[in-house]
Coordinates of C-alpha atoms and ligand atoms in Angstrom, one line a residue:
M248 CA -90.5 42.5 -172.2
S249 CA -88.0 44.7 -174.2
L250 CA -84.3 44.0 -174.4
Q251 CA -83.6 46.9 -172.1
E252 CA -86.1 45.5 -169.5
V253 CA -84.3 42.1 -169.8
K254 CA -81.0 43.9 -169.2
Q255 CA -82.4 45.5 -166.1
Q256 CA -83.7 42.2 -164.7
V257 CA -80.4 40.4 -165.4
L258 CA -78.5 43.2 -163.7
E259 CA -80.8 43.1 -160.6
A260 CA -80.7 39.3 -160.4
N261 CA -76.9 39.1 -160.6
R262 CA -76.4 41.8 -158.0
Q263 CA -78.7 40.0 -155.6
L264 CA -76.6 36.7 -155.7
P265 CA -74.0 37.5 -152.9
G266 CA -76.5 39.0 -150.4
L267 CA -78.7 35.9 -150.8
G268 CA -75.7 33.6 -149.9
L269 CA -75.9 31.9 -153.3
V270 CA -72.4 32.8 -154.4
K271 CA -68.9 33.7 -153.1
L272 CA -66.5 35.9 -155.2
T273 CA -67.8 35.6 -158.8
W274 CA -69.0 31.9 -158.6
G275 CA -72.2 32.4 -160.5
N276 CA -74.0 34.0 -163.4
V277 CA -77.5 35.0 -164.4
S278 CA -78.8 35.5 -167.9
G279 CA -82.1 36.4 -169.5
L280 CA -83.7 35.8 -172.9
D281 CA -85.4 38.4 -174.9
A282 CA -87.9 36.1 -176.7
E283 CA -88.8 38.8 -179.3
T284 CA -85.2 39.1 -180.7
G285 CA -83.8 35.8 -179.6
L286 CA -81.0 37.6 -177.9
V287 CA -79.5 36.6 -174.5
V288 CA -78.3 39.1 -171.9
I289 CA -75.6 37.7 -169.6
K290 CA -73.2 38.7 -166.9
P291 CA -69.6 39.5 -168.0
S292 CA -67.0 36.9 -166.9
G293 CA -65.2 37.5 -163.6
V294 CA -66.7 40.9 -162.8
P295 CA -67.5 41.4 -159.1
Y296 CA -71.3 41.8 -158.7
E297 CA -71.1 44.9 -156.6
R298 CA -69.3 46.7 -159.5
L299 CA -71.7 45.5 -162.1
T300 CA -73.5 48.1 -164.2
I301 CA -76.0 47.7 -167.0
D302 CA -73.4 48.7 -169.5
D303 CA -71.2 45.8 -168.4
L304 CA -73.8 43.2 -169.5
V305 CA -73.1 41.3 -172.6
V306 CA -75.7 40.5 -175.3
V307 CA -75.2 37.3 -177.3
D308 CA -77.3 35.4 -179.9
L309 CA -78.5 31.9 -179.4
D310 CA -75.2 30.6 -180.8
G311 CA -73.3 32.5 -178.2
R312 CA -71.9 35.1 -180.6
V313 CA -71.4 38.5 -178.9
V314 CA -73.7 41.1 -180.6
E315 CA -73.3 43.9 -178.0
G316 CA -70.9 44.6 -175.1
R317 CA -67.3 45.5 -174.6
L318 CA -66.5 42.7 -172.0
N319 CA -66.2 39.0 -172.4
P320 CA -69.4 37.1 -171.6
S321 CA -69.7 34.7 -168.7
S322 CA -67.5 31.6 -169.3
D323 CA -70.7 29.6 -168.9
T324 CA -72.4 31.3 -171.8
P325 CA -72.3 28.2 -174.0
T326 CA -74.3 26.3 -171.3
H327 CA -76.9 29.0 -171.0
V328 CA -77.5 29.4 -174.8
Y329 CA -77.7 25.6 -175.2
L330 CA -80.4 25.4 -172.5
Y331 CA -82.4 28.3 -174.1
R332 CA -82.3 26.3 -177.4
S333 CA -83.2 23.1 -175.7
F334 CA -85.9 24.1 -173.1
R335 CA -88.7 26.0 -174.9
G336 CA -90.4 28.5 -172.7
I337 CA -87.6 29.4 -170.3
G338 CA -86.6 33.0 -170.1
G339 CA -84.0 33.2 -167.4
I340 CA -81.1 31.0 -166.1
V341 CA -79.2 31.1 -162.9
H342 CA -76.0 29.2 -162.2
V343 CA -74.6 29.4 -158.7
H344 CA -72.4 27.5 -156.3
S345 CA -74.8 27.7 -153.4
P346 CA -73.4 25.4 -150.6
W347 CA -76.2 22.9 -149.9
A348 CA -77.2 22.3 -153.6
T349 CA -73.5 22.1 -154.5
I350 CA -73.0 19.4 -151.8
F351 CA -75.6 17.3 -153.5
A352 CA -74.0 17.9 -156.9
Q353 CA -70.6 16.9 -155.6
A354 CA -72.0 13.8 -154.0
G355 CA -73.9 12.9 -157.2
R356 CA -77.2 12.7 -155.4
P357 CA -80.6 14.0 -156.6
I358 CA -82.7 16.1 -154.1
P359 CA -85.9 14.1 -153.3
P360 CA -89.2 15.9 -152.6
L361 CA -89.3 15.4 -148.8
G362 CA -91.6 18.2 -148.0
T363 CA -94.0 21.0 -149.2
T364 CA -91.1 23.6 -149.4
H365 CA -89.7 21.5 -152.3
A366 CA -93.2 20.6 -153.8
D367 CA -94.2 24.3 -154.0
H368 CA -91.6 24.9 -156.7
F369 CA -90.4 21.5 -158.0
Y370 CA -92.8 18.9 -159.3
G371 CA -90.7 16.0 -158.2
E372 CA -87.0 15.1 -157.6
V373 CA -84.4 17.6 -158.7
P374 CA -82.1 15.4 -160.7
C375 CA -78.3 15.2 -160.7
T376 CA -76.6 14.7 -164.1
R377 CA -74.1 12.1 -164.8
A378 CA -70.4 13.1 -164.6
L379 CA -68.9 14.4 -167.8
T380 CA -66.5 12.0 -169.6
E381 CA -62.8 12.8 -170.0
E382 CA -63.5 13.5 -173.7
E383 CA -66.4 15.9 -172.8
I384 CA -64.2 17.7 -170.2
S385 CA -61.3 18.1 -172.6
G386 CA -63.7 19.1 -175.4
H387 CA -66.1 22.1 -175.4
Y388 CA -66.7 21.8 -171.7
E389 CA -69.4 24.4 -171.2
L390 CA -71.3 23.1 -174.3
E391 CA -71.0 19.6 -173.0
T392 CA -72.3 20.7 -169.6
G393 CA -75.5 22.0 -171.4
K394 CA -75.8 18.7 -173.2
V395 CA -75.5 16.6 -170.0
I396 CA -78.2 18.8 -168.4
A397 CA -80.6 18.4 -171.4
E398 CA -79.9 14.6 -171.3
A399 CA -81.2 14.5 -167.7
F400 CA -84.5 16.0 -168.9
R401 CA -85.2 13.6 -171.7
Q402 CA -87.9 12.1 -169.5
R403 CA -88.7 15.2 -167.4
D404 CA -90.5 18.5 -168.0
P405 CA -88.0 21.3 -167.4
L406 CA -90.8 23.7 -166.8
A407 CA -92.1 21.5 -163.9
V408 CA -88.7 20.9 -162.4
P409 CA -86.7 24.1 -163.2
A410 CA -83.4 23.0 -161.6
V411 CA -80.6 20.5 -162.0
L412 CA -77.5 19.5 -160.2
V413 CA -74.5 19.2 -162.5
R414 CA -72.5 16.3 -161.0
Q415 CA -69.1 17.4 -159.5
H416 CA -70.0 21.0 -160.2
A417 CA -73.1 22.9 -159.0
P418 CA -76.7 23.8 -159.7
F419 CA -78.4 25.4 -162.7
C420 CA -81.9 26.8 -162.3
W421 CA -84.2 28.5 -164.8
G422 CA -87.6 30.2 -165.0
K423 CA -89.9 32.4 -167.0
D424 CA -87.4 35.2 -166.6
A425 CA -84.2 36.1 -164.7
L426 CA -86.0 37.0 -161.4
D427 CA -88.1 33.8 -161.6
A428 CA -85.0 31.8 -162.1
L429 CA -83.4 33.5 -159.1
R430 CA -86.5 32.6 -157.0
N431 CA -86.0 29.0 -158.0
A432 CA -82.3 29.1 -157.1
I433 CA -83.3 30.5 -153.6
V434 CA -85.8 27.7 -153.1
L435 CA -83.4 25.0 -154.4
E436 CA -80.8 26.0 -151.8
E437 CA -83.4 25.8 -149.0
A438 CA -84.8 22.5 -150.3
A439 CA -81.2 21.1 -150.4
K440 CA -80.4 22.3 -146.9
F441 CA -83.7 20.8 -145.5
A442 CA -83.2 17.6 -147.4
Y443 CA -79.6 17.1 -146.2
H444 CA -80.6 17.6 -142.5
T445 CA -83.8 15.6 -142.8
M446 CA -81.9 12.6 -144.3
M447 CA -79.3 12.9 -141.6
L448 CA -82.0 12.9 -138.9
N449 CA -84.0 10.1 -140.5
P450 CA -82.0 8.0 -143.0
R451 CA -85.2 6.1 -143.8
V452 CA -87.3 9.1 -144.7
E453 CA -89.5 8.7 -147.7
P454 CA -90.4 11.3 -150.4
I455 CA -93.8 12.8 -150.0
G456 CA -96.8 11.1 -151.6
Q457 CA -98.2 12.1 -155.0
S458 CA -101.3 13.7 -153.5
L459 CA -99.3 16.2 -151.4
L460 CA -96.9 16.8 -154.2
D461 CA -99.8 17.5 -156.6
K462 CA -101.6 19.7 -154.0
H463 CA -98.7 21.9 -153.2
Y464 CA -97.3 22.2 -156.7
Q465 CA -100.7 23.0 -158.2
R466 CA -101.5 25.7 -155.6
K467 CA -98.9 27.9 -157.3
H468 CA -98.6 26.6 -160.8
G469 CA -101.1 25.9 -163.7
P470 CA -104.6 27.0 -164.4
G471 CA -106.0 26.1 -161.0
A472 CA -103.3 28.0 -159.0
Y473 CA -104.8 30.0 -156.2
Y474 CA -101.8 31.0 -154.1
G475 CA -101.3 34.8 -153.5
Q476 CA -103.3 37.6 -155.0
R477 CA -105.4 37.3 -158.2
E478 CA -103.1 39.5 -160.3
A479 CA -100.1 37.3 -159.3
A480 CA -101.9 34.0 -159.7
G481 CA -99.7 31.6 -161.5
A482 CA -96.6 33.7 -160.8
A483 CA -93.8 32.0 -158.9
H484 CA -93.6 32.9 -155.2
Ligands
5SP139 O1 -68.9 27.4 -162.5 C1 -68.1 28.3 -162.4 C2 -66.8 28.0 -161.8 O2 -66.8 26.6 -161.3 C3 -68.4 29.6 -163.0 O3 -69.8 29.8 -162.7 C4 -67.6 30.8 -162.6 O4 -67.3 30.8 -161.3 C5 -68.4 32.0 -163.0 O5 -67.9 32.3 -164.2 P1 -68.1 33.7 -164.9 O6 -69.6 33.8 -165.1 O7 -67.6 34.8 -164.0 O8 -67.3 33.6 -166.2

């Protein structure tokens, strides 16, 4: 994918956020990585989505330095570039304040796999990070947010569970590109809503078993994926 194509995808994904109910005002941002150049395209800070144009997007390097663009990049840019450096193989990141996932983040609770909706996209629990320390909050906050996310994935595969809840903040999701990351953000919000109500209805509910988790995750992911049409096999749905 060329840098121009990454820009187009990042613009499209950012502009879809409000209509999908994933953000209010400007409470979110999407970025995409051009693997060929190692450059990241990200939304400008504080610009309403409906006014966003491709020329407003900002291009930064993997250290977060602006290489193209007349506007300030998203305030969360240090978090995005830290995750691109930490999680090999991801090509898009979405940060939103979607209500149900944000409720879990504020409560400091992970989202357990309670059903196949979850299992189709996340191979296990979606973790919640620890809270940032006073020192981390008063330091380089957005960089420290990236570090606390990476810390939560020391024993997890970020490609198998492409989402996290940042405690007392909100979710970050990722994928093979910006639109794939957006799909994961959509599913995360649904999984969070279903999990919240399921646990309210049945406080003793247990996570699904390994066999159902394997079956549903592997229908859409990996060499044996058979969901959808052949040309889309392996693509996220
Ligand atoms: O997490 C937050 C606010 O809590 C941020 O996501 C902003 O709400 C979006 O910032 P910009 O991308 O517009 O700088």
